Tab-separated table of C-alpha atoms and ligand atoms in Angstrom:
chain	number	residue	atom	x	y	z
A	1	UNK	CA	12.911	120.128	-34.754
A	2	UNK	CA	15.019	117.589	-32.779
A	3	UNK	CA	18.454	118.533	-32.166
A	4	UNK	CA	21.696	116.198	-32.813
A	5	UNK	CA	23.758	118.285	-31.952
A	6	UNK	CA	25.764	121.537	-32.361
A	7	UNK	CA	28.792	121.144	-33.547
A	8	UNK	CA	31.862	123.802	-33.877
A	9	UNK	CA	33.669	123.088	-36.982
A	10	UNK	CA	37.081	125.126	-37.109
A	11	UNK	CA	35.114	128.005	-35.681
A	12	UNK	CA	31.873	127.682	-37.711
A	13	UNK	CA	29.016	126.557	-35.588
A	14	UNK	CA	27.011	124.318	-37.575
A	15	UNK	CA	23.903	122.358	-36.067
A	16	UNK	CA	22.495	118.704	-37.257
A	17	UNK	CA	19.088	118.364	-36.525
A	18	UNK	CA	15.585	116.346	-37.525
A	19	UNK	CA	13.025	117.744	-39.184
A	20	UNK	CA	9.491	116.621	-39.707
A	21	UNK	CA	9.036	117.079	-43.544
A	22	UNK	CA	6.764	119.775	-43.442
A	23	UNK	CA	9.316	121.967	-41.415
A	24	UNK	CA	12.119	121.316	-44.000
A	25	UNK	CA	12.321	124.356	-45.763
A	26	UNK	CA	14.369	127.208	-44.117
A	27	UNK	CA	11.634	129.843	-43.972
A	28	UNK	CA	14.486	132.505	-44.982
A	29	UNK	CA	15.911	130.905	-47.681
A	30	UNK	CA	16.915	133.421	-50.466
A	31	UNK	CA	17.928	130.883	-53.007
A	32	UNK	CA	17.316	127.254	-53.454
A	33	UNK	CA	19.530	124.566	-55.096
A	34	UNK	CA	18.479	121.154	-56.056
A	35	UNK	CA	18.306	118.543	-58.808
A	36	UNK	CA	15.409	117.226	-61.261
A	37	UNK	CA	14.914	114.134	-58.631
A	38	UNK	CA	15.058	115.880	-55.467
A	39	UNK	CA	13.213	119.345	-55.566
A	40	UNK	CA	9.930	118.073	-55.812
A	41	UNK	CA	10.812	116.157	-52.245
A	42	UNK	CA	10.686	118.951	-50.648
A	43	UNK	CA	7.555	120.903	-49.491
A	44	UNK	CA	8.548	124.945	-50.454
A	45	UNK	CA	7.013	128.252	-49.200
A	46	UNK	CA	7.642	131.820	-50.215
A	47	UNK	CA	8.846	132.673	-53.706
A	48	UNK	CA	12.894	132.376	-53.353
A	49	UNK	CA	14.460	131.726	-56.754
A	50	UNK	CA	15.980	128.471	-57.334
A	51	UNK	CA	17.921	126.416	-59.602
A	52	UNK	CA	17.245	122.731	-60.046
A	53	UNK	CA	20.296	121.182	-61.467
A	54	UNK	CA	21.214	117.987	-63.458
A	55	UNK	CA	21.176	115.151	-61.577
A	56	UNK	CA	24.445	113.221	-61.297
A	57	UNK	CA	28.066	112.847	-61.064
A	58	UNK	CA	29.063	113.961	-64.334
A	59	UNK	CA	27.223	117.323	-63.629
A	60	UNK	CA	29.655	118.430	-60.444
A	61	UNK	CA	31.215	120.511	-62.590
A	62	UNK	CA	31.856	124.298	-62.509
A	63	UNK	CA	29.221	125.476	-64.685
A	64	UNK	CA	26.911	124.250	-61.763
A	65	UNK	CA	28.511	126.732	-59.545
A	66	UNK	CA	28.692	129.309	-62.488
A	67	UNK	CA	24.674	129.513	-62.727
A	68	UNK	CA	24.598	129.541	-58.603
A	69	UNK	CA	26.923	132.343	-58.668
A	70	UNK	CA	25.288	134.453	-61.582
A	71	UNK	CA	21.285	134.155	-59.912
A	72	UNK	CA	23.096	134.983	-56.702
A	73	UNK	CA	24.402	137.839	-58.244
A	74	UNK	CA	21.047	139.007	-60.252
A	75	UNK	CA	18.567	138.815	-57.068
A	76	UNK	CA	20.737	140.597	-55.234
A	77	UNK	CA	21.412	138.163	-51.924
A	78	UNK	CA	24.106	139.423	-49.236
A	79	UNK	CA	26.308	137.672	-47.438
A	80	UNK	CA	24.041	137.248	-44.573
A	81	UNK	CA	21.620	135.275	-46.764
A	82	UNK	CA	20.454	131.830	-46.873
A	83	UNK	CA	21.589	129.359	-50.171
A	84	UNK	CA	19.446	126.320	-49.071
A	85	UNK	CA	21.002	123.119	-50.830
A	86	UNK	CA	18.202	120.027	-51.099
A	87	UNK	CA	19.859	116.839	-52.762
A	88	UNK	CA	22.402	114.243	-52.706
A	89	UNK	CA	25.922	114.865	-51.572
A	90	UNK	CA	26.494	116.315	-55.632
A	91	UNK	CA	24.044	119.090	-54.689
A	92	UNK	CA	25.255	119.847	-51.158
A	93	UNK	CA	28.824	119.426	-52.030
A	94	UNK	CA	27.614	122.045	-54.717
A	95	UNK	CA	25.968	124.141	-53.318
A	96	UNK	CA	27.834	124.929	-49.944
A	97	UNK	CA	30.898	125.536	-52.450
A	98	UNK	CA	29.031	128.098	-54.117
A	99	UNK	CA	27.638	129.618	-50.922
A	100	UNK	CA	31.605	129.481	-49.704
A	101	UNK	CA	32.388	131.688	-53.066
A	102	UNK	CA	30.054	134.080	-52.954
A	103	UNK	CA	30.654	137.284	-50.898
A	104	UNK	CA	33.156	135.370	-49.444
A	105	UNK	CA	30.821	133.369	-47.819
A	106	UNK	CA	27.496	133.084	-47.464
A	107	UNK	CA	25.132	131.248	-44.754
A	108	UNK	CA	24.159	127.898	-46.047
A	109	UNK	CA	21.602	125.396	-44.961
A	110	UNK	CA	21.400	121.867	-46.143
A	111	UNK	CA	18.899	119.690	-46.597
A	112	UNK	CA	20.620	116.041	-47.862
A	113	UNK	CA	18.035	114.002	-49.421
A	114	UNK	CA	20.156	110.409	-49.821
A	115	UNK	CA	21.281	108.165	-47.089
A	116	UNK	CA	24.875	108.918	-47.972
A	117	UNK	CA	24.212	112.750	-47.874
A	118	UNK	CA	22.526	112.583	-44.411
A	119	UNK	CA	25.427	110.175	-43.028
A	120	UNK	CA	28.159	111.778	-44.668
A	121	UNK	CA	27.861	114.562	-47.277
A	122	UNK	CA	26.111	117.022	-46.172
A	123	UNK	CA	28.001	117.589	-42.632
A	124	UNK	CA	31.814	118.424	-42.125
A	125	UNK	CA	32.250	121.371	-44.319
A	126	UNK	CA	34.215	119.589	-47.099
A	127	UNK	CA	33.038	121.084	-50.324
A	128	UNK	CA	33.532	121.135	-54.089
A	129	UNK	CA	33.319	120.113	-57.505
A	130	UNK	CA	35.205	117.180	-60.210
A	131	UNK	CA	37.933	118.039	-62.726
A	132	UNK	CA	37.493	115.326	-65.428
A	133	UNK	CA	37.608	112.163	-63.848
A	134	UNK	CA	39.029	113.190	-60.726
A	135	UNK	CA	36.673	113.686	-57.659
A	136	UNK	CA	36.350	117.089	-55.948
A	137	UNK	CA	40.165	118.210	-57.106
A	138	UNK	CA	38.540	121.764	-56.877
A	139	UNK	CA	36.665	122.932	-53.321
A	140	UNK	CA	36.731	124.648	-49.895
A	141	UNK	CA	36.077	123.892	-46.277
A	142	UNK	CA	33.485	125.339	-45.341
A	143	UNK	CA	30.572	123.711	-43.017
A	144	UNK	CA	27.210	124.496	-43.477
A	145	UNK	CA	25.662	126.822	-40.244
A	146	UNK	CA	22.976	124.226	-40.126
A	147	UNK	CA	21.881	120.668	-41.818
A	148	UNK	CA	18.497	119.232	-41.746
A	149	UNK	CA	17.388	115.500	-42.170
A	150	UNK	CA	14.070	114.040	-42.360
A	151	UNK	CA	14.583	110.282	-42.879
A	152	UNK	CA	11.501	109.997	-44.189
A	153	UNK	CA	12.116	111.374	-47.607
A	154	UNK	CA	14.876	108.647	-47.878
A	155	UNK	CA	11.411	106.134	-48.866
A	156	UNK	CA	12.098	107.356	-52.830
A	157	UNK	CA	15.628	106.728	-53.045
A	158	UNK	CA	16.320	104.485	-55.825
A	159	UNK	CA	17.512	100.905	-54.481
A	160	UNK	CA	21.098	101.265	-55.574
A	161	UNK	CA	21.673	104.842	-54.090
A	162	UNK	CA	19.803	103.525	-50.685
A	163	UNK	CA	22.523	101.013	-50.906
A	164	UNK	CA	25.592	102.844	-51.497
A	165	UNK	CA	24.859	105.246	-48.175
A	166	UNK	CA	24.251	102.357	-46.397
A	167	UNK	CA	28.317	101.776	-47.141
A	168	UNK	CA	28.954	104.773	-45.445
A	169	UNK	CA	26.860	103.400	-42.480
A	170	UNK	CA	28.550	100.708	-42.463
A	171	UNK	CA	31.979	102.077	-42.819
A	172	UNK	CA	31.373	104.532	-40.189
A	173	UNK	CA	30.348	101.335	-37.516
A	174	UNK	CA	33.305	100.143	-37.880
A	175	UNK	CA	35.517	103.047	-37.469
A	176	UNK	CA	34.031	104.858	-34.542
A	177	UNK	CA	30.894	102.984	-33.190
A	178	UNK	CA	30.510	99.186	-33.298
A	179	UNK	CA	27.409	98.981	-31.143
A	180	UNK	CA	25.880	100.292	-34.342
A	181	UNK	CA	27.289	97.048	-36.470
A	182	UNK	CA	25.648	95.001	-33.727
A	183	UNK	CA	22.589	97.213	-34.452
A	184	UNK	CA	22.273	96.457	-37.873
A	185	UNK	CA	23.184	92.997	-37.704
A	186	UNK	CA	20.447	92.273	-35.327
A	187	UNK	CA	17.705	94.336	-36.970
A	188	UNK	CA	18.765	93.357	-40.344
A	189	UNK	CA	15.559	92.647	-41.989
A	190	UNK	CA	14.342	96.697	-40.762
A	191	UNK	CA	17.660	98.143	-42.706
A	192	UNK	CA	16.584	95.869	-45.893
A	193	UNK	CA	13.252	97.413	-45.348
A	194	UNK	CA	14.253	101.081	-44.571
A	195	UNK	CA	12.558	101.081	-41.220
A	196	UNK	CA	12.327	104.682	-40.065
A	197	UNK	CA	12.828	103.986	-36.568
A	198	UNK	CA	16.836	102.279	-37.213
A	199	UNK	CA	16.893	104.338	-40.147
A	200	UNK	CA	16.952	107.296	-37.902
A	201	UNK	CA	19.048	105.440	-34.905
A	202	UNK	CA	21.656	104.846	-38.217
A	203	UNK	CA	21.838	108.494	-39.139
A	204	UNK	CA	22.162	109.951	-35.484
A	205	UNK	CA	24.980	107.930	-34.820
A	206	UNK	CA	26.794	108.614	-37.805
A	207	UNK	CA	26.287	112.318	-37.404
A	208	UNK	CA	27.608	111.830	-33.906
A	209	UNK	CA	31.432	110.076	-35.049
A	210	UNK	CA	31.437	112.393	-38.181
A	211	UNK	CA	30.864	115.649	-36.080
A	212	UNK	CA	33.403	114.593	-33.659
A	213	UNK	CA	35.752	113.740	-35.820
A	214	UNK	CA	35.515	116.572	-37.800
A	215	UNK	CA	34.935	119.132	-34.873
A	216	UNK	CA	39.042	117.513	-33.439
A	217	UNK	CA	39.898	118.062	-36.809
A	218	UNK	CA	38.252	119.626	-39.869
A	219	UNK	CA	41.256	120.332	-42.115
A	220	UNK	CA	42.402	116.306	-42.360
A	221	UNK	CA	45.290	116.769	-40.461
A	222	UNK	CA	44.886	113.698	-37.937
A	223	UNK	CA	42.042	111.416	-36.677
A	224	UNK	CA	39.409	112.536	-39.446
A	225	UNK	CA	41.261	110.500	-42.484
A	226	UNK	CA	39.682	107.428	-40.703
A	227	UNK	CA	36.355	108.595	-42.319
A	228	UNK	CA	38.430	107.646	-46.152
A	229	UNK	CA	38.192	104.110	-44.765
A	230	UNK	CA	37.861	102.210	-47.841
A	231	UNK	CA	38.366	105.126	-50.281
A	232	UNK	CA	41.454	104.872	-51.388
A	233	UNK	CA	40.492	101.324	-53.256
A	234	UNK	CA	37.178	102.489	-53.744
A	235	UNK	CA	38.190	105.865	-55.543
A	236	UNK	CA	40.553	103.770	-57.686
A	237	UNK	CA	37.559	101.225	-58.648
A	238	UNK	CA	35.716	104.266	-59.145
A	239	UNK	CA	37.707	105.801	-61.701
A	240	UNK	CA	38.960	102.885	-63.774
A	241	UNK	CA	35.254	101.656	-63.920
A	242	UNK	CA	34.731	105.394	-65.352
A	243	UNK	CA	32.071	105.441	-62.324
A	244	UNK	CA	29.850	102.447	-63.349
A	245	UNK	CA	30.579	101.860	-59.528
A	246	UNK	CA	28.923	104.147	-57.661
A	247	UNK	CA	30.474	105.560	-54.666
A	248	UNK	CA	28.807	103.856	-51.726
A	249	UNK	CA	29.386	100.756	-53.544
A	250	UNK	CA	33.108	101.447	-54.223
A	251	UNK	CA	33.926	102.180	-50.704
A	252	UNK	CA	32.326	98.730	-49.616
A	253	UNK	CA	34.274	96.629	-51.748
A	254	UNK	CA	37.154	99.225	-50.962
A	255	UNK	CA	36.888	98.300	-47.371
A	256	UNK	CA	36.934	94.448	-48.464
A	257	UNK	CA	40.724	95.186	-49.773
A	258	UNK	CA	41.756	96.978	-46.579
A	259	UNK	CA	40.541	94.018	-44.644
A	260	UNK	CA	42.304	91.919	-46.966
A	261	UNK	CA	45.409	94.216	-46.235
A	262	UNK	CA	45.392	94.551	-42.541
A	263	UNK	CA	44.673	90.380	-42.128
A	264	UNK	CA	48.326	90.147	-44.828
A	265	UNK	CA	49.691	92.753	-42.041
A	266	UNK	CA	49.433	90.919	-39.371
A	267	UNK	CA	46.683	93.542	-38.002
A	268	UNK	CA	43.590	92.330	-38.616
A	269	UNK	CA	42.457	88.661	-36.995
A	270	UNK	CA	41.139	87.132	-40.037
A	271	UNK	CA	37.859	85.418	-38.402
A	272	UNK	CA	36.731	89.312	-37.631
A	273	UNK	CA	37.661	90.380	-40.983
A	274	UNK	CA	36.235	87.147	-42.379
A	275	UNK	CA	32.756	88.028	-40.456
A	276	UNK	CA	32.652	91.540	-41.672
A	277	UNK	CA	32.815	90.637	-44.898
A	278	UNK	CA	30.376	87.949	-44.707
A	279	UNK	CA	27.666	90.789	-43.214
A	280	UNK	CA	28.735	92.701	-46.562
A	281	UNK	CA	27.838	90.017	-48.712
A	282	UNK	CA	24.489	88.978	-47.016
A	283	UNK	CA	23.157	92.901	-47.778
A	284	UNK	CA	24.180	91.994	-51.352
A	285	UNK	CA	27.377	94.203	-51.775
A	286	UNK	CA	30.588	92.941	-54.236
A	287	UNK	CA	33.435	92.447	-52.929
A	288	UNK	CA	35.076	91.195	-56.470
A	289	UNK	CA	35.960	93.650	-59.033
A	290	UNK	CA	36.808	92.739	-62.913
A	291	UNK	CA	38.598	95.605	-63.308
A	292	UNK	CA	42.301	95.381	-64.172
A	293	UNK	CA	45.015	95.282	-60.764
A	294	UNK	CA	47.382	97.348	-62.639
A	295	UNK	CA	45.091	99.818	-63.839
A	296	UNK	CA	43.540	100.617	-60.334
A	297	UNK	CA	47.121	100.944	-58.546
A	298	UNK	CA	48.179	103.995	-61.371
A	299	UNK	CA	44.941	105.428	-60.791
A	300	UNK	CA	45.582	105.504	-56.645
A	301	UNK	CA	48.767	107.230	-57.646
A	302	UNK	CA	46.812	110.441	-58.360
A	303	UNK	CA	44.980	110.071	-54.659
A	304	UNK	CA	45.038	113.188	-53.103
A	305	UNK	CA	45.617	110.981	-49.498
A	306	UNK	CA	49.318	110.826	-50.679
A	307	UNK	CA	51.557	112.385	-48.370
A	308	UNK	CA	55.412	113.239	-49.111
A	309	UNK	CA	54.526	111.347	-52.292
A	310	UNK	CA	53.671	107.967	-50.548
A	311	UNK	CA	49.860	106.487	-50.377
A	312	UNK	CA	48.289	106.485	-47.131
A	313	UNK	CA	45.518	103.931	-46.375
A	314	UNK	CA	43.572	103.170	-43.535
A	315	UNK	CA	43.139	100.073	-42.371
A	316	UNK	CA	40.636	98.017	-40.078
A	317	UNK	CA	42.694	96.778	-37.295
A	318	UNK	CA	39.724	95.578	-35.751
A	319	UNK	CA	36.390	97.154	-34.471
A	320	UNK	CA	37.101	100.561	-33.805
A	321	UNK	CA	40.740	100.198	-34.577
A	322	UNK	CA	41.855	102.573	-37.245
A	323	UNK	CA	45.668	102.478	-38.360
A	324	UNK	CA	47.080	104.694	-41.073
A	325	UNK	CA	49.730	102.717	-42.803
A	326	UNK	CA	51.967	103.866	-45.991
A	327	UNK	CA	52.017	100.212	-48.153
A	328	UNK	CA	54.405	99.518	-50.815
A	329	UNK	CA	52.777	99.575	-54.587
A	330	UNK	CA	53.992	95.592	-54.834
A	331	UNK	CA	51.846	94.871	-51.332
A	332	UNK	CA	48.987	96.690	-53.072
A	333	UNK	CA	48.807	95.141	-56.177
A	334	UNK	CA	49.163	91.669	-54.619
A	335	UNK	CA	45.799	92.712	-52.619
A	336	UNK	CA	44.254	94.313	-55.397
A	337	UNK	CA	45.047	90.709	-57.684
A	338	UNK	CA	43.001	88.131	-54.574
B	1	NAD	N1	31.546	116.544	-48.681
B	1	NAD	C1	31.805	115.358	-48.182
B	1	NAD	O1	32.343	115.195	-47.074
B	1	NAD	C2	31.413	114.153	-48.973
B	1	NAD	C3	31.435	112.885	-48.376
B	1	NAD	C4	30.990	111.791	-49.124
B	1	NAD	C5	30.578	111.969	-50.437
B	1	NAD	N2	30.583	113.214	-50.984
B	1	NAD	C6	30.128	113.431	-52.348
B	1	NAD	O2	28.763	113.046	-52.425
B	1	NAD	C7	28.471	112.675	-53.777
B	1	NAD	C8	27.641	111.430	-53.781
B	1	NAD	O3	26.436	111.708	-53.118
B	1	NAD	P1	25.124	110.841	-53.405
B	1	NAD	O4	25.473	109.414	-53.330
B	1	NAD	O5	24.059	111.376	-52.572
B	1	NAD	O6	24.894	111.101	-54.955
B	1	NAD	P2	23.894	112.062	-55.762
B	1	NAD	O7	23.862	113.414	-55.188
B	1	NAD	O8	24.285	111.922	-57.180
B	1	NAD	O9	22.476	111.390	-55.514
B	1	NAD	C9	22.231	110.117	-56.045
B	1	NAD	C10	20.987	110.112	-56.930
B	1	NAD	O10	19.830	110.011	-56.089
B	1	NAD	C11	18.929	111.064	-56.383
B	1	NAD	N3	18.237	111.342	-55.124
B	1	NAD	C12	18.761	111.907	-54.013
B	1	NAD	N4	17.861	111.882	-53.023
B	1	NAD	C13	16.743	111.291	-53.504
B	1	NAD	C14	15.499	110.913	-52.941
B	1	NAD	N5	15.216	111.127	-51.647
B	1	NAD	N6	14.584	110.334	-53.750
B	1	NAD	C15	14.871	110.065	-55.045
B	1	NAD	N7	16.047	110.348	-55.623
B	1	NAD	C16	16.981	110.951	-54.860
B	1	NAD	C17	19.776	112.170	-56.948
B	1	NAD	O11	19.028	113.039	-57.750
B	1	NAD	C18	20.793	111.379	-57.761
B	1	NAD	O12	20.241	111.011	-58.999
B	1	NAD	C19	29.802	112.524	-54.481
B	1	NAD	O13	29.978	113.599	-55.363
B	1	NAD	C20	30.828	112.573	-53.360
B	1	NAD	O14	32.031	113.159	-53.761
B	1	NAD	C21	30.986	114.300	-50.269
């Protein structure tokens, strides 16, 4: 084990560590979560009963947490056992809400298995599940006491998912450490290649500005909205694509239009936004979307970032300058139509 760091989130100590792969497992887990791609990843001992889930999206719905609950229930685990969660951020967004539910709350270990899990996901104690077509409308706060990350098992990620946490990387460089964007662009050719030695440089410091963020504030009240860099134009994408953009993705393209918006602001220099985008664009992201202006700004209007009924977004001011601006719809749809 190699220590992060222990965090405090809103009085739940929760610790980020490495692991080698062999050392994954939590040797007191008491039931263990994960999907048809990821349990196989991850080397098990003991005989705790598990549940290996359908992977995907349009699966982080309640029934998930239903069949948690119910073996939960049937083998008998107390509060003070351990629900060990080993996927993507659907399966540790799962299954720390399920460990939140039961008894109250349960302890719950995490194991994120994709780059946006590790970097994101997995750490901060947000939790929860889709209604329809509307992301996590149904969850808890509540961190996981520990989260473990061996950046090796990131080698099977499929191309697109590598891809989309690399967003998150990305997006987290510029809000909170920009020595990491010089980082990546100087060791690009390693991040194409998945390097383990930046990979894990990549995820350390991205645990460090999350956990920090999140220990000042768990609850959203202040300074951690600057992680939703991004997502308000991203979620929007999201939805009116009906999720053929996948998250990481979304948020890239998302940040593209808060660039866009903090240059028309008067914020942003353009020749910084201009060069962000440009590093965007060389790892092969989109920043042009076909789908319709008018049907993305109705669908922000259901953004749970609104606040007394206006939409909050944050915008790039410049490297490690986060402002949270209320825009008019008119300013958003002009941005939304370049
Ligand atoms: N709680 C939070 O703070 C937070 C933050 C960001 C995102 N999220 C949530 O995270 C989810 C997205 O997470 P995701 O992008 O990891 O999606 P995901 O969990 O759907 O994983 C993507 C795909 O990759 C597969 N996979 C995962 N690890 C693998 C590996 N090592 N090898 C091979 N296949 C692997 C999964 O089975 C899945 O098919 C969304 O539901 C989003 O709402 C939560």
């Amino acid at each position: 084990m190699e220590l992060i760091k222990d965090f405090i989130f809103g009085g739940f100590p929760c610790r980020a560590a490495f692991y080698n792969k062999e050392e994954l497992f939590p040797s007191d887990t008491a039931l263990f979560v994960a999907d048809g791609n990821t349990a196989s990843l991850i080397t098990r001992s003991g005989d705790a009963p598990e549940i290996i889930l359908t992977p995907g999206e349009a699966h982080k719905q309640w029934s998930a947490i239903d069949r948690i609950l119910q073996l939960a229930m049937n083998k008998g685990l107390a509060r003070d056992s351990v629900i060990c969660g080993a996927g993507g951020g659907v399966v540790t967004d799962m299954t720390a809400f399920a460990g939140s539910l039961y008894m109250r709350g349960c302890r719950v270990i995490l194991i994120p298995t994709s780059l946006l899990a590790m970097v994101d996901a997995a750490l901060g104690g947000k939790t929860g599940i889709d209604a329809g077509v509307y992301k996590n409308m149904i969850g808890s706060f509540y961190p996981a006491e520990e989260v473990r990350i061996c950046p090796e098992i990131l080698q099977s990620l499929p191309e697109q998912e590598y891809w989309a946490g690399m967003g998150e990387v990305l997006k987290t460089a510029i809000l909170g450490d920009w020595e990491m964007m010089d980082l990546i662009r100087n060791n690009k050719e390693a991040v194409k290649a998945r390097d383990p030695e930046i990979l894990k440089e990549l995820i350390r410091r991205c645990i460090l500005v999350k956990g920090n963020l999140v220990e000042e504030d768990l609850r959203e009240k202040g300074r951690r909205a600057y992680l939703n860099l991004g997502h308000t134009f991203g979620h929007a994408l999201e939805a009116v694509s009906e999720f053929h953009w996948a998250h990481g993705l979304a948020v890239v393209w998302g940040m593209g239009k808060a660039l866009d918006a903090s240059v028309a602001l008067g914020l942003a220099d353009a020749p910084w936004a201009e060069e962000v985008k440009a590093l965007f664009r060389d790892f092969g992201y989109t920043l042009d979307a076909d789908e319709s202006p008018d049907a993305m700004l109705q669908a922000m209007q259901m953004d749970k970032k609104k606040k007394g009924g206006r939409l909050r977004y944050i915008i790039p001011a410049g490297p490690q300058d986060i402002r949270i601006e209320f825009l008019e719809p008119d300013f958003v749809l002009e941005i939304l139509k370049k």
